[in-house]
């Protein structure tokens, strides 16, 4: 007790019966320590000269800095500006603290997204967008008909408002016939968000399942790590759902990934050439119950904006 009291520049109750003088000087002013005037009145020497008071830009009041008392002296003065208590200054600092906190949160989130993307790249390679589709941007999507324009607008709005979609776990369910631009819009969303630093995986369902199978033969990467990547990435885009060869394993694997994302409110985008009934048949192995597949499609549609793109194949024109 004596040692701590001497370090803080206080006296023990036995040394000083006056309770006011026995207080820790660092507890003055709500814990900010004494001002230069208060320290002088307490007989505390200054290790460094006291800085000049800060002048309030709103009311002109002088606001002195506070000192940290150690070993019976003012060891150092606060290195930051003293805030005035006038209403204008209080409102200014309230807004300042809010913006600073928001900036710190944004920086932390950006760092977390970067870490996630590095983990994806390390385990799976790049995001999965193949060379042909790296040129499929919003800028070169054809909007020459009202329906194409409508689908473009919905997809572009999704990409532009992704932070809000991410919080709600909102996805897109893009169904339609061959050659209508489903993959183009999905790739355009992925490219925009990747350029903005969002961790995105965009793969066909066949490639997704193949990545997991490869883990069986890779001693450095486990199946569970690959599954975890697909379950936790900020946005998972599964292209051509229903084209993969279905089996009990593929059905269970897709269910595991999509069900976990549903429960964790992670957004997912799928594209498929099948209507709902045909997709259920395509994903359900012969002789197996379709309960899991029905649940997958139901949950995808529940959490997604459904986009139907059914018109002539533009690649055939």
PDB file of C-alpha atoms in Angstrom:
ATOM      1  CA  UNK A   1       0.000   0.000   0.000  1.00  0.00           C
ATOM      2  CA  UNK A   2       2.793   2.425   0.920  1.00  0.00           C
ATOM      3  CA  UNK A   3       4.633   1.634  -2.308  1.00  0.00           C
ATOM      4  CA  UNK A   4       1.565   2.303  -4.474  1.00  0.00           C
ATOM      5  CA  UNK A   5       0.772   5.513  -2.621  1.00  0.00           C
ATOM      6  CA  UNK A   6       4.297   6.845  -3.146  1.00  0.00           C
ATOM      7  CA  UNK A   7       4.267   5.914  -6.840  1.00  0.00           C
ATOM      8  CA  UNK A   8       0.986   7.770  -7.381  1.00  0.00           C
ATOM      9  CA  UNK A   9       2.040  10.740  -5.334  1.00  0.00           C
ATOM     10  CA  UNK A  10      -0.542  10.192  -2.598  1.00  0.00           C
ATOM     11  CA  UNK A  11      -0.234   9.745   1.138  1.00  0.00           C
ATOM     12  CA  UNK A  12      -1.547   6.920   3.250  1.00  0.00           C
ATOM     13  CA  UNK A  13      -4.337   7.552   5.757  1.00  0.00           C
ATOM     14  CA  UNK A  14      -1.777   7.123   8.542  1.00  0.00           C
ATOM     15  CA  UNK A  15       0.432   9.860   7.015  1.00  0.00           C
ATOM     16  CA  UNK A  16      -2.404  12.284   6.416  1.00  0.00           C
ATOM     17  CA  UNK A  17      -5.654  12.252   8.345  1.00  0.00           C
ATOM     18  CA  UNK A  18      -7.263  14.734   5.877  1.00  0.00           C
ATOM     19  CA  UNK A  19      -9.267  12.474   3.471  1.00  0.00           C
ATOM     20  CA  UNK A  20      -9.223  15.106   0.712  1.00  0.00           C
ATOM     21  CA  UNK A  21      -5.413  15.297   0.710  1.00  0.00           C
ATOM     22  CA  UNK A  22      -5.142  11.526   0.825  1.00  0.00           C
ATOM     23  CA  UNK A  23      -6.976  11.082  -2.473  1.00  0.00           C
ATOM     24  CA  UNK A  24      -5.148   9.894  -5.576  1.00  0.00           C
ATOM     25  CA  UNK A  25      -4.580  13.094  -7.624  1.00  0.00           C
ATOM     26  CA  UNK A  26      -5.255  11.136 -10.821  1.00  0.00           C
ATOM     27  CA  UNK A  27      -8.851  10.725  -9.657  1.00  0.00           C
ATOM     28  CA  UNK A  28      -9.526  14.458  -9.944  1.00  0.00           C
ATOM     29  CA  UNK A  29     -11.831  15.721 -12.702  1.00  0.00           C
ATOM     30  CA  UNK A  30     -13.545  12.399 -13.236  1.00  0.00           C
ATOM     31  CA  UNK A  31     -10.284  10.481 -13.512  1.00  0.00           C
ATOM     32  CA  UNK A  32      -8.512  12.846 -15.915  1.00  0.00           C
ATOM     33  CA  UNK A  33      -6.008  14.056 -13.295  1.00  0.00           C
ATOM     34  CA  UNK A  34      -5.202  17.585 -12.103  1.00  0.00           C
ATOM     35  CA  UNK A  35      -4.942  20.679 -14.253  1.00  0.00           C
ATOM     36  CA  UNK A  36      -1.711  22.735 -14.018  1.00  0.00           C
ATOM     37  CA  UNK A  37      -3.405  25.107 -11.564  1.00  0.00           C
ATOM     38  CA  UNK A  38      -4.649  22.227  -9.426  1.00  0.00           C
ATOM     39  CA  UNK A  39      -1.268  20.500  -9.494  1.00  0.00           C
ATOM     40  CA  UNK A  40       0.479  23.696  -8.341  1.00  0.00           C
ATOM     41  CA  UNK A  41      -2.018  24.037  -5.503  1.00  0.00           C
ATOM     42  CA  UNK A  42      -1.225  20.473  -4.473  1.00  0.00           C
ATOM     43  CA  UNK A  43       2.492  21.242  -4.498  1.00  0.00           C
ATOM     44  CA  UNK A  44       3.239  18.764  -7.289  1.00  0.00           C
ATOM     45  CA  UNK A  45       6.296  19.479  -9.452  1.00  0.00           C
ATOM     46  CA  UNK A  46       6.098  19.120 -13.249  1.00  0.00           C
ATOM     47  CA  UNK A  47       8.497  16.845 -15.079  1.00  0.00           C
ATOM     48  CA  UNK A  48       7.666  18.763 -18.269  1.00  0.00           C
ATOM     49  CA  UNK A  49       6.249  22.286 -18.649  1.00  0.00           C
ATOM     50  CA  UNK A  50       2.470  22.444 -18.760  1.00  0.00           C
ATOM     51  CA  UNK A  51       1.088  22.899 -22.294  1.00  0.00           C
ATOM     52  CA  UNK A  52      -1.066  25.949 -23.009  1.00  0.00           C
ATOM     53  CA  UNK A  53      -4.812  25.494 -22.625  1.00  0.00           C
ATOM     54  CA  UNK A  54      -6.906  24.544 -25.649  1.00  0.00           C
ATOM     55  CA  UNK A  55      -9.212  27.300 -26.871  1.00  0.00           C
ATOM     56  CA  UNK A  56     -12.725  26.186 -27.774  1.00  0.00           C
ATOM     57  CA  UNK A  57     -13.470  27.038 -31.392  1.00  0.00           C
ATOM     58  CA  UNK A  58     -17.120  27.588 -30.528  1.00  0.00           C
ATOM     59  CA  UNK A  59     -17.237  29.619 -27.311  1.00  0.00           C
ATOM     60  CA  UNK A  60     -13.600  30.690 -26.842  1.00  0.00           C
ATOM     61  CA  UNK A  61     -13.288  29.096 -23.396  1.00  0.00           C
ATOM     62  CA  UNK A  62      -9.822  28.006 -22.230  1.00  0.00           C
ATOM     63  CA  UNK A  63      -9.685  24.278 -21.431  1.00  0.00           C
ATOM     64  CA  UNK A  64      -6.496  23.206 -19.638  1.00  0.00           C
ATOM     65  CA  UNK A  65      -4.781  19.891 -20.199  1.00  0.00           C
ATOM     66  CA  UNK A  66      -4.708  17.338 -17.377  1.00  0.00           C
ATOM     67  CA  UNK A  67      -1.688  15.608 -15.904  1.00  0.00           C
ATOM     68  CA  UNK A  68      -0.805  12.069 -14.919  1.00  0.00           C
ATOM     69  CA  UNK A  69       0.750  11.996 -11.451  1.00  0.00           C
ATOM     70  CA  UNK A  70       3.425   9.395 -10.696  1.00  0.00           C
ATOM     71  CA  UNK A  71       6.197   9.298  -8.091  1.00  0.00           C
ATOM     72  CA  UNK A  72       4.996  12.537  -6.500  1.00  0.00           C
ATOM     73  CA  UNK A  73       5.146  14.656  -9.668  1.00  0.00           C
ATOM     74  CA  UNK A  74       3.138  15.369 -12.800  1.00  0.00           C
ATOM     75  CA  UNK A  75       4.824  12.748 -14.954  1.00  0.00           C
ATOM     76  CA  UNK A  76       3.161  13.724 -18.252  1.00  0.00           C
ATOM     77  CA  UNK A  77       0.351  15.837 -19.693  1.00  0.00           C
ATOM     78  CA  UNK A  78      -2.500  14.507 -21.779  1.00  0.00           C
ATOM     79  CA  UNK A  79      -1.397  14.368 -25.440  1.00  0.00           C
ATOM     80  CA  UNK A  80      -4.859  15.061 -26.864  1.00  0.00           C
ATOM     81  CA  UNK A  81      -7.008  18.184 -26.967  1.00  0.00           C
ATOM     82  CA  UNK A  82      -9.171  19.082 -23.961  1.00  0.00           C
ATOM     83  CA  UNK A  83     -12.809  19.111 -24.898  1.00  0.00           C
ATOM     84  CA  UNK A  84     -15.024  22.022 -23.966  1.00  0.00           C
ATOM     85  CA  UNK A  85     -18.337  21.441 -22.224  1.00  0.00           C
ATOM     86  CA  UNK A  86     -20.304  24.050 -24.157  1.00  0.00           C
ATOM     87  CA  UNK A  87     -23.304  22.646 -26.116  1.00  0.00           C
ATOM     88  CA  UNK A  88     -21.755  23.310 -29.542  1.00  0.00           C
ATOM     89  CA  UNK A  89     -18.519  21.550 -28.631  1.00  0.00           C
ATOM     90  CA  UNK A  90     -20.361  18.620 -27.077  1.00  0.00           C
ATOM     91  CA  UNK A  91     -22.379  18.147 -30.278  1.00  0.00           C
ATOM     92  CA  UNK A  92     -19.197  18.416 -32.384  1.00  0.00           C
ATOM     93  CA  UNK A  93     -17.336  15.806 -30.333  1.00  0.00           C
ATOM     94  CA  UNK A  94     -20.360  13.512 -30.280  1.00  0.00           C
ATOM     95  CA  UNK A  95     -20.387  13.494 -34.094  1.00  0.00           C
ATOM     96  CA  UNK A  96     -16.595  13.184 -34.189  1.00  0.00           C
ATOM     97  CA  UNK A  97     -16.633  10.120 -31.920  1.00  0.00           C
ATOM     98  CA  UNK A  98     -19.416   8.542 -33.957  1.00  0.00           C
ATOM     99  CA  UNK A  99     -17.575   8.998 -37.264  1.00  0.00           C
ATOM    100  CA  UNK A 100     -14.318   7.764 -35.748  1.00  0.00           C
ATOM    101  CA  UNK A 101     -16.008   4.640 -34.407  1.00  0.00           C
ATOM    102  CA  UNK A 102     -17.661   3.985 -37.778  1.00  0.00           C
ATOM    103  CA  UNK A 103     -14.311   4.419 -39.531  1.00  0.00           C
ATOM    104  CA  UNK A 104     -12.635   1.976 -37.155  1.00  0.00           C
ATOM    105  CA  UNK A 105     -15.411  -0.573 -37.720  1.00  0.00           C
ATOM    106  CA  UNK A 106     -15.096  -0.148 -41.506  1.00  0.00           C
ATOM    107  CA  UNK A 107     -11.327  -0.642 -41.330  1.00  0.00           C
ATOM    108  CA  UNK A 108     -11.771  -3.748 -39.195  1.00  0.00           C
ATOM    109  CA  UNK A 109     -14.353  -5.162 -41.610  1.00  0.00           C
ATOM    110  CA  UNK A 110     -12.100  -4.434 -44.599  1.00  0.00           C
ATOM    111  CA  UNK A 111      -9.215  -6.224 -42.915  1.00  0.00           C
ATOM    112  CA  UNK A 112     -11.466  -9.189 -42.126  1.00  0.00           C
ATOM    113  CA  UNK A 113     -12.655  -9.339 -45.767  1.00  0.00           C
ATOM    114  CA  UNK A 114      -9.039  -9.249 -46.950  1.00  0.00           C
ATOM    115  CA  UNK A 115      -8.143 -12.082 -44.579  1.00  0.00           C
ATOM    116  CA  UNK A 116     -11.099 -14.150 -45.811  1.00  0.00           C
ATOM    117  CA  UNK A 117     -10.175 -13.606 -49.478  1.00  0.00           C
ATOM    118  CA  UNK A 118      -6.564 -14.599 -48.823  1.00  0.00           C
ATOM    119  CA  UNK A 119      -7.828 -17.786 -47.163  1.00  0.00           C
ATOM    120  CA  UNK A 120     -10.073 -18.525 -50.152  1.00  0.00           C
ATOM    121  CA  UNK A 121      -7.197 -17.949 -52.585  1.00  0.00           C
ATOM    122  CA  UNK A 122      -4.871 -20.128 -50.523  1.00  0.00           C
ATOM    123  CA  UNK A 123      -7.266 -23.084 -50.361  1.00  0.00           C
ATOM    124  CA  UNK A 124      -9.240 -22.833 -53.620  1.00  0.00           C
ATOM    125  CA  UNK A 125      -7.200 -20.552 -55.836  1.00  0.00           C
ATOM    126  CA  UNK A 126      -8.791 -17.457 -57.315  1.00  0.00           C
ATOM    127  CA  UNK A 127     -12.523 -16.794 -56.966  1.00  0.00           C
ATOM    128  CA  UNK A 128     -13.477 -19.362 -59.596  1.00  0.00           C
ATOM    129  CA  UNK A 129     -14.423 -17.023 -62.434  1.00  0.00           C
ATOM    130  CA  UNK A 130     -12.942 -18.570 -65.561  1.00  0.00           C
ATOM    131  CA  UNK A 131     -11.158 -16.513 -68.182  1.00  0.00           C
ATOM    132  CA  UNK A 132     -14.104 -16.275 -70.588  1.00  0.00           C
ATOM    133  CA  UNK A 133     -16.358 -14.808 -67.913  1.00  0.00           C
ATOM    134  CA  UNK A 134     -13.873 -12.268 -66.554  1.00  0.00           C
ATOM    135  CA  UNK A 135     -15.028 -10.015 -69.372  1.00  0.00           C
ATOM    136  CA  UNK A 136     -18.714 -10.397 -68.480  1.00  0.00           C
ATOM    137  CA  UNK A 137     -19.284  -7.047 -66.828  1.00  0.00           C
ATOM    138  CA  UNK A 138     -22.350  -4.896 -66.335  1.00  0.00           C
ATOM    139  CA  UNK A 139     -20.993  -2.507 -68.962  1.00  0.00           C
ATOM    140  CA  UNK A 140     -21.200  -5.061 -71.793  1.00  0.00           C
ATOM    141  CA  UNK A 141     -24.457  -6.766 -70.829  1.00  0.00           C
ATOM    142  CA  UNK A 142     -27.063  -6.271 -73.564  1.00  0.00           C
ATOM    143  CA  UNK A 143     -30.074  -4.252 -72.423  1.00  0.00           C
ATOM    144  CA  UNK A 144     -31.764  -4.028 -75.816  1.00  0.00           C
ATOM    145  CA  UNK A 145     -35.142  -5.361 -74.652  1.00  0.00           C
ATOM    146  CA  UNK A 146     -37.358  -4.397 -71.706  1.00  0.00           C
ATOM    147  CA  UNK A 147     -36.863  -7.810 -70.042  1.00  0.00           C
ATOM    148  CA  UNK A 148     -33.079  -7.721 -70.352  1.00  0.00           C
ATOM    149  CA  UNK A 149     -33.090  -4.176 -69.031  1.00  0.00           C
ATOM    150  CA  UNK A 150     -35.244  -5.223 -66.059  1.00  0.00           C
ATOM    151  CA  UNK A 151     -32.931  -8.126 -65.163  1.00  0.00           C
ATOM    152  CA  UNK A 152     -29.858  -5.934 -65.552  1.00  0.00           C
ATOM    153  CA  UNK A 153     -31.364  -3.318 -63.219  1.00  0.00           C
ATOM    154  CA  UNK A 154     -32.175  -5.888 -60.521  1.00  0.00           C
ATOM    155  CA  UNK A 155     -28.690  -7.458 -60.688  1.00  0.00           C
ATOM    156  CA  UNK A 156     -26.902  -4.094 -60.715  1.00  0.00           C
ATOM    157  CA  UNK A 157     -28.944  -2.847 -57.771  1.00  0.00           C
ATOM    158  CA  UNK A 158     -28.039  -6.038 -55.909  1.00  0.00           C
ATOM    159  CA  UNK A 159     -24.320  -5.410 -56.429  1.00  0.00           C
ATOM    160  CA  UNK A 160     -24.593  -1.703 -55.578  1.00  0.00           C
ATOM    161  CA  UNK A 161     -26.470  -2.393 -52.337  1.00  0.00           C
ATOM    162  CA  UNK A 162     -24.612  -5.535 -51.293  1.00  0.00           C
ATOM    163  CA  UNK A 163     -23.734  -4.327 -47.753  1.00  0.00           C
ATOM    164  CA  UNK A 164     -27.452  -4.135 -46.946  1.00  0.00           C
ATOM    165  CA  UNK A 165     -28.144  -7.455 -48.704  1.00  0.00           C
ATOM    166  CA  UNK A 166     -25.325  -9.075 -46.751  1.00  0.00           C
ATOM    167  CA  UNK A 167     -26.775  -7.995 -43.419  1.00  0.00           C
ATOM    168  CA  UNK A 168     -30.153  -9.500 -44.333  1.00  0.00           C
ATOM    169  CA  UNK A 169     -28.743 -12.598 -46.044  1.00  0.00           C
ATOM    170  CA  UNK A 170     -30.552 -11.752 -49.298  1.00  0.00           C
ATOM    171  CA  UNK A 171     -29.548 -13.644 -52.446  1.00  0.00           C
ATOM    172  CA  UNK A 172     -30.623 -14.010 -56.078  1.00  0.00           C
ATOM    173  CA  UNK A 173     -32.233 -17.029 -57.707  1.00  0.00           C
ATOM    174  CA  UNK A 174     -31.705 -16.695 -61.469  1.00  0.00           C
ATOM    175  CA  UNK A 175     -33.578 -19.243 -63.554  1.00  0.00           C
ATOM    176  CA  UNK A 176     -34.240 -19.403 -67.268  1.00  0.00           C
ATOM    177  CA  UNK A 177     -33.408 -20.878 -70.629  1.00  0.00           C
ATOM    178  CA  UNK A 178     -29.993 -21.299 -72.228  1.00  0.00           C
ATOM    179  CA  UNK A 179     -28.077 -18.289 -73.480  1.00  0.00           C
ATOM    180  CA  UNK A 180     -30.119 -15.541 -71.834  1.00  0.00           C
ATOM    181  CA  UNK A 181     -27.286 -13.974 -69.797  1.00  0.00           C
ATOM    182  CA  UNK A 182     -27.779 -15.621 -66.414  1.00  0.00           C
ATOM    183  CA  UNK A 183     -24.096 -16.423 -65.951  1.00  0.00           C
ATOM    184  CA  UNK A 184     -23.150 -13.016 -67.381  1.00  0.00           C
ATOM    185  CA  UNK A 185     -25.085 -11.175 -64.681  1.00  0.00           C
ATOM    186  CA  UNK A 186     -23.822 -13.484 -61.926  1.00  0.00           C
ATOM    187  CA  UNK A 187     -20.220 -12.948 -63.074  1.00  0.00           C
ATOM    188  CA  UNK A 188     -20.782  -9.179 -63.317  1.00  0.00           C
ATOM    189  CA  UNK A 189     -21.955  -9.098 -59.697  1.00  0.00           C
ATOM    190  CA  UNK A 190     -18.952 -11.164 -58.620  1.00  0.00           C
ATOM    191  CA  UNK A 191     -16.449  -8.989 -60.517  1.00  0.00           C
ATOM    192  CA  UNK A 192     -17.844  -5.743 -59.118  1.00  0.00           C
ATOM    193  CA  UNK A 193     -17.832  -7.004 -55.537  1.00  0.00           C
ATOM    194  CA  UNK A 194     -14.370  -8.582 -55.804  1.00  0.00           C
ATOM    195  CA  UNK A 195     -13.053  -5.234 -57.046  1.00  0.00           C
ATOM    196  CA  UNK A 196     -14.634  -3.660 -53.958  1.00  0.00           C
ATOM    197  CA  UNK A 197     -12.823  -6.107 -51.679  1.00  0.00           C
ATOM    198  CA  UNK A 198     -15.736  -8.433 -50.901  1.00  0.00           C
ATOM    199  CA  UNK A 199     -14.796 -12.135 -50.541  1.00  0.00           C
ATOM    200  CA  UNK A 200     -16.708 -13.920 -53.325  1.00  0.00           C
ATOM    201  CA  UNK A 201     -16.623 -17.456 -54.693  1.00  0.00           C
ATOM    202  CA  UNK A 202     -18.206 -17.910 -58.120  1.00  0.00           C
ATOM    203  CA  UNK A 203     -18.127 -21.483 -59.473  1.00  0.00           C
ATOM    204  CA  UNK A 204     -20.275 -23.941 -61.321  1.00  0.00           C
ATOM    205  CA  UNK A 205     -21.869 -26.518 -59.069  1.00  0.00           C
ATOM    206  CA  UNK A 206     -19.708 -29.176 -60.770  1.00  0.00           C
ATOM    207  CA  UNK A 207     -16.475 -27.314 -59.990  1.00  0.00           C
ATOM    208  CA  UNK A 208     -17.609 -26.658 -56.426  1.00  0.00           C
ATOM    209  CA  UNK A 209     -18.140 -30.364 -55.798  1.00  0.00           C
ATOM    210  CA  UNK A 210     -14.892 -31.218 -57.569  1.00  0.00           C
ATOM    211  CA  UNK A 211     -12.951 -28.923 -55.210  1.00  0.00           C
ATOM    212  CA  UNK A 212     -14.302 -30.852 -52.250  1.00  0.00           C
ATOM    213  CA  UNK A 213     -13.467 -34.219 -53.829  1.00  0.00           C
ATOM    214  CA  UNK A 214      -9.899 -33.057 -54.501  1.00  0.00           C
ATOM    215  CA  UNK A 215      -9.425 -32.566 -50.774  1.00  0.00           C
ATOM    216  CA  UNK A 216      -9.614 -36.334 -50.341  1.00  0.00           C
ATOM    217  CA  UNK A 217      -6.299 -36.662 -52.196  1.00  0.00           C
ATOM    218  CA  UNK A 218      -4.649 -33.579 -50.679  1.00  0.00           C
ATOM    219  CA  UNK A 219      -2.928 -34.099 -47.363  1.00  0.00           C
ATOM    220  CA  UNK A 220      -2.492 -30.324 -46.899  1.00  0.00           C
ATOM    221  CA  UNK A 221      -6.166 -29.377 -47.231  1.00  0.00           C
ATOM    222  CA  UNK A 222      -8.989 -31.225 -45.515  1.00  0.00           C
ATOM    223  CA  UNK A 223     -12.533 -31.620 -46.795  1.00  0.00           C
ATOM    224  CA  UNK A 224     -13.821 -29.751 -43.754  1.00  0.00           C
ATOM    225  CA  UNK A 225     -11.661 -26.708 -44.562  1.00  0.00           C
ATOM    226  CA  UNK A 226     -12.968 -26.561 -48.125  1.00  0.00           C
ATOM    227  CA  UNK A 227     -16.544 -26.946 -46.916  1.00  0.00           C
ATOM    228  CA  UNK A 228     -15.986 -24.204 -44.351  1.00  0.00           C
ATOM    229  CA  UNK A 229     -14.814 -21.825 -47.091  1.00  0.00           C
ATOM    230  CA  UNK A 230     -18.010 -22.392 -49.068  1.00  0.00           C
ATOM    231  CA  UNK A 231     -20.168 -22.079 -45.979  1.00  0.00           C
ATOM    232  CA  UNK A 232     -18.645 -18.855 -44.672  1.00  0.00           C
ATOM    233  CA  UNK A 233     -17.580 -16.733 -47.666  1.00  0.00           C
ATOM    234  CA  UNK A 234     -19.450 -13.420 -47.815  1.00  0.00           C
ATOM    235  CA  UNK A 235     -21.082 -14.311 -51.150  1.00  0.00           C
ATOM    236  CA  UNK A 236     -21.308 -17.732 -52.792  1.00  0.00           C
ATOM    237  CA  UNK A 237     -22.375 -17.859 -56.433  1.00  0.00           C
ATOM    238  CA  UNK A 238     -23.266 -21.313 -57.789  1.00  0.00           C
ATOM    239  CA  UNK A 239     -23.600 -21.308 -61.556  1.00  0.00           C
ATOM    240  CA  UNK A 240     -25.511 -23.942 -63.551  1.00  0.00           C
ATOM    241  CA  UNK A 241     -27.097 -25.660 -60.574  1.00  0.00           C
ATOM    242  CA  UNK A 242     -28.480 -29.008 -61.753  1.00  0.00           C
ATOM    243  CA  UNK A 243     -25.789 -29.701 -64.368  1.00  0.00           C
ATOM    244  CA  UNK A 244     -23.616 -31.729 -61.992  1.00  0.00           C
ATOM    245  CA  UNK A 245     -23.845 -35.514 -61.847  1.00  0.00           C
ATOM    246  CA  UNK A 246     -26.128 -36.182 -58.909  1.00  0.00           C
ATOM    247  CA  UNK A 247     -25.435 -38.729 -56.199  1.00  0.00           C
ATOM    248  CA  UNK A 248     -26.262 -39.216 -52.558  1.00  0.00           C
ATOM    249  CA  UNK A 249     -22.936 -37.532 -51.737  1.00  0.00           C
ATOM    250  CA  UNK A 250     -23.536 -34.492 -53.991  1.00  0.00           C
ATOM    251  CA  UNK A 251     -27.070 -34.070 -52.650  1.00  0.00           C
ATOM    252  CA  UNK A 252     -25.903 -34.227 -49.037  1.00  0.00           C
ATOM    253  CA  UNK A 253     -22.950 -31.921 -49.704  1.00  0.00           C
ATOM    254  CA  UNK A 254     -25.039 -29.242 -51.400  1.00  0.00           C
ATOM    255  CA  UNK A 255     -27.591 -29.474 -48.617  1.00  0.00           C
ATOM    256  CA  UNK A 256     -24.862 -29.075 -45.966  1.00  0.00           C
ATOM    257  CA  UNK A 257     -23.422 -25.963 -47.640  1.00  0.00           C
ATOM    258  CA  UNK A 258     -26.683 -24.237 -48.484  1.00  0.00           C
ATOM    259  CA  UNK A 259     -28.448 -25.106 -45.255  1.00  0.00           C
ATOM    260  CA  UNK A 260     -25.562 -23.719 -43.175  1.00  0.00           C
ATOM    261  CA  UNK A 261     -25.546 -20.526 -45.238  1.00  0.00           C
ATOM    262  CA  UNK A 262     -29.311 -20.230 -44.818  1.00  0.00           C
ATOM    263  CA  UNK A 263     -29.100 -20.621 -41.044  1.00  0.00           C
ATOM    264  CA  UNK A 264     -26.152 -18.191 -40.792  1.00  0.00           C
ATOM    265  CA  UNK A 265     -27.925 -15.669 -43.085  1.00  0.00           C
ATOM    266  CA  UNK A 266     -25.119 -15.731 -45.661  1.00  0.00           C
ATOM    267  CA  UNK A 267     -26.259 -14.587 -49.130  1.00  0.00           C
ATOM    268  CA  UNK A 268     -26.137 -17.029 -52.033  1.00  0.00           C
ATOM    269  CA  UNK A 269     -26.739 -16.538 -55.747  1.00  0.00           C
ATOM    270  CA  UNK A 270     -27.624 -19.479 -57.987  1.00  0.00           C
ATOM    271  CA  UNK A 271     -28.225 -19.734 -61.701  1.00  0.00           C
ATOM    272  CA  UNK A 272     -30.006 -22.667 -63.293  1.00  0.00           C
ATOM    273  CA  UNK A 273     -31.536 -23.656 -66.610  1.00  0.00           C
ATOM    274  CA  UNK A 274     -34.253 -25.616 -64.817  1.00  0.00           C
ATOM    275  CA  UNK A 275     -37.611 -24.703 -63.426  1.00  0.00           C
ATOM    276  CA  UNK A 276     -38.186 -25.691 -59.795  1.00  0.00           C
ATOM    277  CA  UNK A 277     -39.783 -29.097 -60.482  1.00  0.00           C
ATOM    278  CA  UNK A 278     -37.195 -30.086 -63.080  1.00  0.00           C
ATOM    279  CA  UNK A 279     -34.369 -28.910 -60.816  1.00  0.00           C
ATOM    280  CA  UNK A 280     -35.651 -31.132 -58.004  1.00  0.00           C
ATOM    281  CA  UNK A 281     -35.527 -34.094 -60.378  1.00  0.00           C
ATOM    282  CA  UNK A 282     -32.065 -33.147 -61.677  1.00  0.00           C
ATOM    283  CA  UNK A 283     -30.559 -32.881 -58.188  1.00  0.00           C
ATOM    284  CA  UNK A 284     -32.203 -35.961 -56.664  1.00  0.00           C
ATOM    285  CA  UNK A 285     -30.434 -39.289 -57.308  1.00  0.00           C
ATOM    286  CA  UNK A 286     -32.616 -41.997 -58.762  1.00  0.00           C
ATOM    287  CA  UNK A 287     -34.292 -43.995 -56.029  1.00  0.00           C
ATOM    288  CA  UNK A 288     -33.665 -41.392 -53.300  1.00  0.00           C
ATOM    289  CA  UNK A 289     -36.081 -39.207 -51.422  1.00  0.00           C
ATOM    290  CA  UNK A 290     -36.157 -35.609 -52.669  1.00  0.00           C
ATOM    291  CA  UNK A 291     -36.770 -34.001 -49.234  1.00  0.00           C
ATOM    292  CA  UNK A 292     -33.323 -32.409 -48.981  1.00  0.00           C
ATOM    293  CA  UNK A 293     -33.469 -30.971 -52.494  1.00  0.00           C
ATOM    294  CA  UNK A 294     -36.969 -29.571 -51.960  1.00  0.00           C
ATOM    295  CA  UNK A 295     -35.681 -27.922 -48.771  1.00  0.00           C
ATOM    296  CA  UNK A 296     -32.659 -26.450 -50.606  1.00  0.00           C
ATOM    297  CA  UNK A 297     -34.761 -24.875 -53.353  1.00  0.00           C
ATOM    298  CA  UNK A 298     -37.407 -23.672 -50.904  1.00  0.00           C
ATOM    299  CA  UNK A 299     -34.818 -21.930 -48.736  1.00  0.00           C
ATOM    300  CA  UNK A 300     -32.996 -20.420 -51.702  1.00  0.00           C
ATOM    301  CA  UNK A 301     -36.234 -18.914 -53.001  1.00  0.00           C
ATOM    302  CA  UNK A 302     -37.295 -17.799 -49.536  1.00  0.00           C
ATOM    303  CA  UNK A 303     -34.158 -15.678 -49.118  1.00  0.00           C
ATOM    304  CA  UNK A 304     -33.728 -14.551 -52.733  1.00  0.00           C
ATOM    305  CA  UNK A 305     -35.150 -12.298 -55.375  1.00  0.00           C
ATOM    306  CA  UNK A 306     -36.253 -14.661 -58.151  1.00  0.00           C
ATOM    307  CA  UNK A 307     -35.147 -13.563 -61.599  1.00  0.00           C
ATOM    308  CA  UNK A 308     -36.616 -15.426 -64.587  1.00  0.00           C
ATOM    309  CA  UNK A 309     -34.689 -15.006 -67.845  1.00  0.00           C
ATOM    310  CA  UNK A 310     -36.540 -16.955 -70.545  1.00  0.00           C
ATOM    311  CA  UNK A 311     -36.131 -15.715 -74.085  1.00  0.00           C
ATOM    312  CA  UNK A 312     -34.257 -16.597 -77.264  1.00  0.00           C
ATOM    313  CA  UNK A 313     -30.605 -17.652 -76.930  1.00  0.00           C
ATOM    314  CA  UNK A 314     -28.652 -14.496 -77.805  1.00  0.00           C
ATOM    315  CA  UNK A 315     -25.593 -16.635 -78.620  1.00  0.00           C
ATOM    316  CA  UNK A 316     -27.513 -18.239 -81.471  1.00  0.00           C
ATOM    317  CA  UNK A 317     -28.251 -14.893 -83.146  1.00  0.00           C
TER     318      UNK A 317
END
